Amino acid sequence: QVQLVQSAAEVKEPGASVKVSCKASGYTFTGNYIHWVRQAPGQGLEWMGWVDGNRGGTKYAQRFQGRITMARDTSISTAYIELSRLTSDDTAVYFCARTSWPGQFDYWGQGTLVTVSS
Amino acid sequence: QSALTQPPSASGSPGQSVTISCTGTSSDGADYNYVSWYQQHPGKAPKLMIYEVTKRPSGVPDRFSGSQSGNTASLTVSGLQAEDEADYYCSSKAGSNNWVFGGGTKVTVL
């Protein structure tokens, strides 16, 4: 069965960077894209971008341009998101999700809570 | 790109139906042929309920249905059950290979 398992919760100080991983299993990793979606406390879902599991290409939401990096390692079927210059507004649960054609998020990770606090 | 617009809340009694709308603008680049809907219970990851406007993934009850008219997609939950109480989000692929979510609708079963 398809599973996406994310790394553990993180606590970071303002100005630091955080890297979250998403390990996929149960399907051919290179056949799908992995997206990242975040949810601030009590708020809705916010799309952040995607990484192509095959070619490694990326697309980021404009508001994160310049401080976001997504990557993947096909040898271990794992996708990553790194967000830099963290502020308290980045405190959120970060989800990875797989898309299948034509664009629905059919499997989700369990979420990783990132807390930004001094 | 702006979020798709959903009503903040909706409610119904057990056994009744509730319909949630999801409206975009003609300039947001969203592809309304590919709207999907997600259910999220507190503290849980979202779950895909409807994709390509009307299709249900395996395992999703047929009480959940989707429709579309112009720039507005809708999710209808028929025969409401207590377990349907959750937040619901619509999503669509937008222009330039971006994706966009609606603001979410909290469904309450009275």
PDB file of C-alpha atoms in Angstrom:
ATOM      1  CA  GLN A   1       0.000   0.000   0.000  1.00  0.00           C
ATOM      2  CA  VAL A   2       1.131   3.546  -0.703  1.00  0.00           C
ATOM      3  CA  GLN A   3       2.624   5.283   2.308  1.00  0.00           C
ATOM      4  CA  LEU A   4       4.300   8.632   2.840  1.00  0.00           C
ATOM      5  CA  VAL A   5       6.147   8.852   6.157  1.00  0.00           C
ATOM      6  CA  GLN A   6       7.461  12.215   7.268  1.00  0.00           C
ATOM      7  CA  SER A   7      10.226  13.177   9.659  1.00  0.00           C
ATOM      8  CA  ALA A   8       9.641  14.185  13.260  1.00  0.00           C
ATOM      9  CA  ALA A   9       8.573  17.557  14.629  1.00  0.00           C
ATOM     10  CA  GLU A  10      11.081  20.406  14.710  1.00  0.00           C
ATOM     11  CA  VAL A  11      11.564  23.483  16.857  1.00  0.00           C
ATOM     12  CA  LYS A  12      13.589  26.284  15.294  1.00  0.00           C
ATOM     13  CA  GLU A  13      14.601  29.797  16.217  1.00  0.00           C
ATOM     14  CA  PRO A  14      13.650  32.747  14.023  1.00  0.00           C
ATOM     15  CA  GLY A  15      16.067  33.171  11.146  1.00  0.00           C
ATOM     16  CA  ALA A  16      17.028  29.497  11.059  1.00  0.00           C
ATOM     17  CA  SER A  17      16.268  26.908   8.372  1.00  0.00           C
ATOM     18  CA  VAL A  18      14.330  23.661   8.600  1.00  0.00           C
ATOM     19  CA  LYS A  19      14.433  20.545   6.430  1.00  0.00           C
ATOM     20  CA  VAL A  20      11.586  18.033   6.423  1.00  0.00           C
ATOM     21  CA  SER A  21      11.677  14.653   4.697  1.00  0.00           C
ATOM     22  CA  CYS A  22       8.966  12.459   3.190  1.00  0.00           C
ATOM     23  CA  LYS A  23       9.776   8.793   2.532  1.00  0.00           C
ATOM     24  CA  ALA A  24       7.570   7.052   0.003  1.00  0.00           C
ATOM     25  CA  SER A  25       6.818   3.359  -0.280  1.00  0.00           C
ATOM     26  CA  GLY A  26       4.345   1.092  -2.022  1.00  0.00           C
ATOM     27  CA  TYR A  27       4.654   2.620  -5.490  1.00  0.00           C
ATOM     28  CA  THR A  28       7.253   3.627  -8.079  1.00  0.00           C
ATOM     29  CA  PHE A  29       8.627   6.871  -6.665  1.00  0.00           C
ATOM     30  CA  THR A  30       9.741   8.209 -10.042  1.00  0.00           C
ATOM     31  CA  GLY A  31       6.224   7.917 -11.465  1.00  0.00           C
ATOM     32  CA  ASN A  32       4.652  10.758  -9.515  1.00  0.00           C
ATOM     33  CA  TYR A  33       5.169  14.266  -8.241  1.00  0.00           C
ATOM     34  CA  ILE A  34       5.420  15.078  -4.532  1.00  0.00           C
ATOM     35  CA  HIS A  35       3.819  18.310  -3.356  1.00  0.00           C
ATOM     36  CA  TRP A  36       4.216  20.153  -0.074  1.00  0.00           C
ATOM     37  CA  VAL A  37       1.243  21.760   1.652  1.00  0.00           C
ATOM     38  CA  ARG A  38       1.267  23.532   4.984  1.00  0.00           C
ATOM     39  CA  GLN A  39      -1.384  24.403   7.554  1.00  0.00           C
ATOM     40  CA  ALA A  40      -0.865  27.064  10.186  1.00  0.00           C
ATOM     41  CA  PRO A  41      -2.668  26.564  13.506  1.00  0.00           C
ATOM     42  CA  GLY A  42      -6.416  26.967  13.011  1.00  0.00           C
ATOM     43  CA  GLN A  43      -5.950  27.911   9.362  1.00  0.00           C
ATOM     44  CA  GLY A  44      -6.558  26.335   5.967  1.00  0.00           C
ATOM     45  CA  LEU A  45      -4.315  24.445   3.584  1.00  0.00           C
ATOM     46  CA  GLU A  46      -1.651  26.361   1.681  1.00  0.00           C
ATOM     47  CA  TRP A  47       0.074  24.914  -1.385  1.00  0.00           C
ATOM     48  CA  MET A  48       3.853  25.456  -1.357  1.00  0.00           C
ATOM     49  CA  GLY A  49       5.182  23.670  -4.441  1.00  0.00           C
ATOM     50  CA  TRP A  50       6.146  20.370  -6.022  1.00  0.00           C
ATOM     51  CA  VAL A  51       9.113  18.242  -6.980  1.00  0.00           C
ATOM     52  CA  ASP A  52       9.049  15.826  -9.909  1.00  0.00           C
ATOM     53  CA  GLY A  53       9.975  12.399  -8.537  1.00  0.00           C
ATOM     54  CA  ASN A  54      11.474  11.448 -11.904  1.00  0.00           C
ATOM     55  CA  ARG A  55      13.446  14.362 -13.260  1.00  0.00           C
ATOM     56  CA  GLY A  56      13.757  16.410 -10.057  1.00  0.00           C
ATOM     57  CA  GLY A  57      12.264  19.554 -11.542  1.00  0.00           C
ATOM     58  CA  THR A  58      10.532  21.907  -9.125  1.00  0.00           C
ATOM     59  CA  LYS A  59       7.853  24.572  -8.983  1.00  0.00           C
ATOM     60  CA  TYR A  60       7.380  26.853  -6.005  1.00  0.00           C
ATOM     61  CA  ALA A  61       4.507  29.094  -4.963  1.00  0.00           C
ATOM     62  CA  GLN A  62       5.528  32.664  -5.627  1.00  0.00           C
ATOM     63  CA  ARG A  63       5.306  33.761  -2.021  1.00  0.00           C
ATOM     64  CA  PHE A  64       8.078  31.348  -1.005  1.00  0.00           C
ATOM     65  CA  GLN A  65      10.448  32.098  -3.878  1.00  0.00           C
ATOM     66  CA  GLY A  66      13.963  32.714  -2.666  1.00  0.00           C
ATOM     67  CA  ARG A  67      13.742  30.849   0.619  1.00  0.00           C
ATOM     68  CA  ILE A  68      12.376  27.416  -0.351  1.00  0.00           C
ATOM     69  CA  THR A  69      14.101  24.395  -1.833  1.00  0.00           C
ATOM     70  CA  MET A  70      12.537  21.070  -2.745  1.00  0.00           C
ATOM     71  CA  ALA A  71      14.538  18.038  -3.773  1.00  0.00           C
ATOM     72  CA  ARG A  72      14.324  14.272  -3.998  1.00  0.00           C
ATOM     73  CA  ASP A  73      16.631  11.290  -3.671  1.00  0.00           C
ATOM     74  CA  THR A  74      15.384   8.483  -5.895  1.00  0.00           C
ATOM     75  CA  SER A  75      17.792   5.961  -4.337  1.00  0.00           C
ATOM     76  CA  ILE A  76      15.820   6.097  -1.086  1.00  0.00           C
ATOM     77  CA  SER A  77      12.439   7.255  -2.475  1.00  0.00           C
ATOM     78  CA  THR A  78      12.480  10.377  -0.354  1.00  0.00           C
ATOM     79  CA  ALA A  79      11.456  13.957  -1.008  1.00  0.00           C
ATOM     80  CA  TYR A  80      12.613  16.975   0.966  1.00  0.00           C
ATOM     81  CA  ILE A  81      11.569  20.526   1.614  1.00  0.00           C
ATOM     82  CA  GLU A  82      13.865  23.122   3.121  1.00  0.00           C
ATOM     83  CA  LEU A  83      12.598  26.517   4.221  1.00  0.00           C
ATOM     84  CA  SER A  84      15.020  29.229   5.295  1.00  0.00           C
ATOM     85  CA  ARG A  85      14.801  32.564   7.136  1.00  0.00           C
ATOM     86  CA  LEU A  86      12.051  31.228   9.338  1.00  0.00           C
ATOM     87  CA  THR A  87       9.662  33.537  11.175  1.00  0.00           C
ATOM     88  CA  SER A  88       6.838  32.814  13.587  1.00  0.00           C
ATOM     89  CA  ASP A  89       4.471  32.907  10.593  1.00  0.00           C
ATOM     90  CA  ASP A  90       6.088  29.687   9.368  1.00  0.00           C
ATOM     91  CA  THR A  91       4.848  27.782  12.414  1.00  0.00           C
ATOM     92  CA  ALA A  92       2.622  25.140  10.837  1.00  0.00           C
ATOM     93  CA  VAL A  93       2.094  21.478  10.076  1.00  0.00           C
ATOM     94  CA  TYR A  94       3.851  20.621   6.831  1.00  0.00           C
ATOM     95  CA  PHE A  95       2.346  17.820   4.724  1.00  0.00           C
ATOM     96  CA  CYS A  96       3.769  16.029   1.730  1.00  0.00           C
ATOM     97  CA  ALA A  97       1.267  14.642  -0.759  1.00  0.00           C
ATOM     98  CA  ARG A  98       1.492  12.601  -3.935  1.00  0.00           C
ATOM     99  CA  THR A  99      -0.335  13.709  -7.033  1.00  0.00           C
ATOM    100  CA  SER A 100      -1.717  11.419  -9.676  1.00  0.00           C
ATOM    101  CA  TRP A 101      -2.828  12.604 -13.100  1.00  0.00           C
ATOM    102  CA  PRO A 102      -4.496  14.987 -13.628  1.00  0.00           C
ATOM    103  CA  GLY A 103      -3.651  16.626 -10.341  1.00  0.00           C
ATOM    104  CA  GLN A 104      -5.424  15.264  -7.293  1.00  0.00           C
ATOM    105  CA  PHE A 105      -3.553  14.690  -4.040  1.00  0.00           C
ATOM    106  CA  ASP A 106      -4.310  11.008  -3.560  1.00  0.00           C
ATOM    107  CA  TYR A 107      -1.968  10.120  -0.695  1.00  0.00           C
ATOM    108  CA  TRP A 108      -0.731  12.295   2.142  1.00  0.00           C
ATOM    109  CA  GLY A 109       1.976  12.079   4.750  1.00  0.00           C
ATOM    110  CA  GLN A 110       1.056  12.275   8.417  1.00  0.00           C
ATOM    111  CA  GLY A 111       2.340  15.850   8.732  1.00  0.00           C
ATOM    112  CA  THR A 112       5.345  17.390  10.472  1.00  0.00           C
ATOM    113  CA  LEU A 113       4.872  20.186  12.993  1.00  0.00           C
ATOM    114  CA  VAL A 114       7.441  22.938  12.637  1.00  0.00           C
ATOM    115  CA  THR A 115       7.455  25.451  15.495  1.00  0.00           C
ATOM    116  CA  VAL A 116       9.385  28.692  15.138  1.00  0.00           C
ATOM    117  CA  SER A 117      10.040  30.279  18.497  1.00  0.00           C
ATOM    118  CA  SER A 118      12.798  32.030  20.338  1.00  0.00           C
TER     119      SER A 118
ATOM    120  CA  GLN B   1      -2.816  33.456  -7.107  1.00  0.00           C
ATOM    121  CA  SER B   2      -5.789  33.853  -4.779  1.00  0.00           C
ATOM    122  CA  ALA B   3      -7.495  30.948  -3.062  1.00  0.00           C
ATOM    123  CA  LEU B   4     -10.699  29.461  -4.319  1.00  0.00           C
ATOM    124  CA  THR B   5     -13.690  30.795  -2.340  1.00  0.00           C
ATOM    125  CA  GLN B   6     -15.638  28.509  -0.031  1.00  0.00           C
ATOM    126  CA  PRO B   7     -18.251  29.338   2.616  1.00  0.00           C
ATOM    127  CA  PRO B   8     -16.686  29.139   6.087  1.00  0.00           C
ATOM    128  CA  SER B   9     -19.363  26.869   7.481  1.00  0.00           C
ATOM    129  CA  ALA B  10     -22.264  24.599   6.603  1.00  0.00           C
ATOM    130  CA  SER B  11     -24.497  22.387   8.697  1.00  0.00           C
ATOM    131  CA  GLY B  12     -27.260  19.814   8.553  1.00  0.00           C
ATOM    132  CA  SER B  13     -29.065  17.286  10.689  1.00  0.00           C
ATOM    133  CA  PRO B  14     -28.314  13.576  10.449  1.00  0.00           C
ATOM    134  CA  GLY B  15     -29.835  12.147   7.294  1.00  0.00           C
ATOM    135  CA  GLN B  16     -30.059  15.525   5.566  1.00  0.00           C
ATOM    136  CA  SER B  17     -27.876  16.809   2.732  1.00  0.00           C
ATOM    137  CA  VAL B  18     -25.364  19.617   2.731  1.00  0.00           C
ATOM    138  CA  THR B  19     -23.751  21.262  -0.304  1.00  0.00           C
ATOM    139  CA  ILE B  20     -20.483  23.197  -0.262  1.00  0.00           C
ATOM    140  CA  SER B  21     -19.515  25.541  -3.078  1.00  0.00           C
ATOM    141  CA  CYS B  22     -16.055  26.368  -4.405  1.00  0.00           C
ATOM    142  CA  THR B  23     -15.821  29.422  -6.625  1.00  0.00           C
ATOM    143  CA  GLY B  24     -12.912  30.806  -8.570  1.00  0.00           C
ATOM    144  CA  THR B  25     -12.499  33.723 -10.897  1.00  0.00           C
ATOM    145  CA  SER B  26     -12.010  33.607 -14.629  1.00  0.00           C
ATOM    146  CA  SER B  27      -8.559  35.127 -14.149  1.00  0.00           C
ATOM    147  CA  ASP B  28      -7.170  32.764 -11.531  1.00  0.00           C
ATOM    148  CA  GLY B  29      -6.065  30.225 -14.119  1.00  0.00           C
ATOM    149  CA  ALA B  30      -7.678  27.333 -12.300  1.00  0.00           C
ATOM    150  CA  ASP B  31      -8.695  24.373 -14.421  1.00  0.00           C
ATOM    151  CA  TYR B  32     -12.223  23.655 -13.290  1.00  0.00           C
ATOM    152  CA  ASN B  33     -12.268  20.296 -15.047  1.00  0.00           C
ATOM    153  CA  TYR B  34      -9.882  19.002 -12.390  1.00  0.00           C
ATOM    154  CA  VAL B  35     -11.344  20.200  -9.093  1.00  0.00           C
ATOM    155  CA  SER B  36     -10.807  17.826  -6.205  1.00  0.00           C
ATOM    156  CA  TRP B  37     -12.228  17.768  -2.685  1.00  0.00           C
ATOM    157  CA  TYR B  38     -10.626  16.780   0.623  1.00  0.00           C
ATOM    158  CA  GLN B  39     -11.997  15.898   4.043  1.00  0.00           C
ATOM    159  CA  GLN B  40      -9.913  16.706   7.110  1.00  0.00           C
ATOM    160  CA  HIS B  41     -10.689  15.674  10.657  1.00  0.00           C
ATOM    161  CA  PRO B  42      -8.943  17.540  13.517  1.00  0.00           C
ATOM    162  CA  GLY B  43      -5.312  16.578  13.877  1.00  0.00           C
ATOM    163  CA  LYS B  44      -5.383  14.373  10.773  1.00  0.00           C
ATOM    164  CA  ALA B  45      -4.080  14.609   7.240  1.00  0.00           C
ATOM    165  CA  PRO B  46      -6.562  15.522   4.498  1.00  0.00           C
ATOM    166  CA  LYS B  47      -8.254  12.673   2.631  1.00  0.00           C
ATOM    167  CA  LEU B  48      -9.194  12.723  -1.046  1.00  0.00           C
ATOM    168  CA  MET B  49     -12.974  12.461  -1.457  1.00  0.00           C
ATOM    169  CA  ILE B  50     -13.658  13.612  -5.042  1.00  0.00           C
ATOM    170  CA  TYR B  51     -11.386  14.211  -8.044  1.00  0.00           C
ATOM    171  CA  GLU B  52     -11.925  15.421 -11.597  1.00  0.00           C
ATOM    172  CA  VAL B  53     -15.072  17.177 -10.342  1.00  0.00           C
ATOM    173  CA  THR B  54     -17.247  14.059 -10.012  1.00  0.00           C
ATOM    174  CA  LYS B  55     -15.097  10.938  -9.514  1.00  0.00           C
ATOM    175  CA  ARG B  56     -14.893   9.072  -6.201  1.00  0.00           C
ATOM    176  CA  PRO B  57     -11.768   7.154  -5.179  1.00  0.00           C
ATOM    177  CA  SER B  58     -12.263   3.568  -4.124  1.00  0.00           C
ATOM    178  CA  GLY B  59     -13.609   3.364  -0.586  1.00  0.00           C
ATOM    179  CA  VAL B  60     -15.325   6.764  -0.500  1.00  0.00           C
ATOM    180  CA  PRO B  61     -19.064   6.338   0.180  1.00  0.00           C
ATOM    181  CA  ASP B  62     -21.428   7.253  -2.645  1.00  0.00           C
ATOM    182  CA  ARG B  63     -23.058   9.725  -0.244  1.00  0.00           C
ATOM    183  CA  PHE B  64     -20.331  12.086  -1.432  1.00  0.00           C
ATOM    184  CA  SER B  65     -20.831  13.575  -4.882  1.00  0.00           C
ATOM    185  CA  GLY B  66     -19.374  16.425  -6.913  1.00  0.00           C
ATOM    186  CA  SER B  67     -20.683  18.714  -9.603  1.00  0.00           C
ATOM    187  CA  GLN B  68     -19.702  21.854 -11.478  1.00  0.00           C
ATOM    188  CA  SER B  69     -21.332  24.815 -13.146  1.00  0.00           C
ATOM    189  CA  GLY B  70     -19.059  27.365 -14.805  1.00  0.00           C
ATOM    190  CA  ASN B  71     -16.484  28.600 -12.299  1.00  0.00           C
ATOM    191  CA  THR B  72     -18.234  26.978  -9.331  1.00  0.00           C
ATOM    192  CA  ALA B  73     -17.673  23.417  -8.198  1.00  0.00           C
ATOM    193  CA  SER B  74     -19.804  21.845  -5.487  1.00  0.00           C
ATOM    194  CA  LEU B  75     -19.543  18.951  -3.056  1.00  0.00           C
ATOM    195  CA  THR B  76     -22.746  17.396  -1.764  1.00  0.00           C
ATOM    196  CA  VAL B  77     -22.896  15.086   1.236  1.00  0.00           C
ATOM    197  CA  SER B  78     -26.174  13.201   1.310  1.00  0.00           C
ATOM    198  CA  GLY B  79     -27.528  11.272   4.273  1.00  0.00           C
ATOM    199  CA  LEU B  80     -25.307  13.158   6.721  1.00  0.00           C
ATOM    200  CA  GLN B  81     -23.683  11.069   9.419  1.00  0.00           C
ATOM    201  CA  ALA B  82     -21.883  12.146  12.573  1.00  0.00           C
ATOM    202  CA  GLU B  83     -18.547  11.040  11.091  1.00  0.00           C
ATOM    203  CA  ASP B  84     -18.985  13.528   8.228  1.00  0.00           C
ATOM    204  CA  GLU B  85     -18.367  16.401  10.632  1.00  0.00           C
ATOM    205  CA  ALA B  86     -15.026  17.765   9.420  1.00  0.00           C
ATOM    206  CA  ASP B  87     -13.350  20.492   7.404  1.00  0.00           C
ATOM    207  CA  TYR B  88     -13.639  20.243   3.625  1.00  0.00           C
ATOM    208  CA  TYR B  89     -11.302  21.826   1.091  1.00  0.00           C
ATOM    209  CA  CYS B  90     -11.493  22.148  -2.661  1.00  0.00           C
ATOM    210  CA  SER B  91      -8.387  22.320  -4.825  1.00  0.00           C
ATOM    211  CA  SER B  92      -7.531  22.783  -8.461  1.00  0.00           C
ATOM    212  CA  LYS B  93      -4.537  22.961 -10.694  1.00  0.00           C
ATOM    213  CA  ALA B  94      -4.071  26.609 -11.622  1.00  0.00           C
ATOM    214  CA  GLY B  95      -2.021  28.324 -14.304  1.00  0.00           C
ATOM    215  CA  SER B  96       1.736  27.887 -14.722  1.00  0.00           C
ATOM    216  CA  ASN B  97       1.736  24.483 -12.991  1.00  0.00           C
ATOM    217  CA  ASN B  98       0.622  25.957  -9.685  1.00  0.00           C
ATOM    218  CA  TRP B  99      -2.054  24.492  -7.451  1.00  0.00           C
ATOM    219  CA  VAL B 100      -4.563  26.353  -5.312  1.00  0.00           C
ATOM    220  CA  PHE B 101      -6.822  25.472  -2.369  1.00  0.00           C
ATOM    221  CA  GLY B 102     -10.081  26.898  -1.175  1.00  0.00           C
ATOM    222  CA  GLY B 103     -10.216  28.452   2.279  1.00  0.00           C
ATOM    223  CA  GLY B 104     -12.070  25.477   3.732  1.00  0.00           C
ATOM    224  CA  THR B 105     -15.603  24.822   4.997  1.00  0.00           C
ATOM    225  CA  LYS B 106     -16.396  23.481   8.438  1.00  0.00           C
ATOM    226  CA  VAL B 107     -19.319  21.062   8.243  1.00  0.00           C
ATOM    227  CA  THR B 108     -21.276  20.575  11.442  1.00  0.00           C
ATOM    228  CA  VAL B 109     -23.740  17.744  11.956  1.00  0.00           C
ATOM    229  CA  LEU B 110     -26.442  19.144  14.222  1.00  0.00           C
TER     230      LEU B 110
END
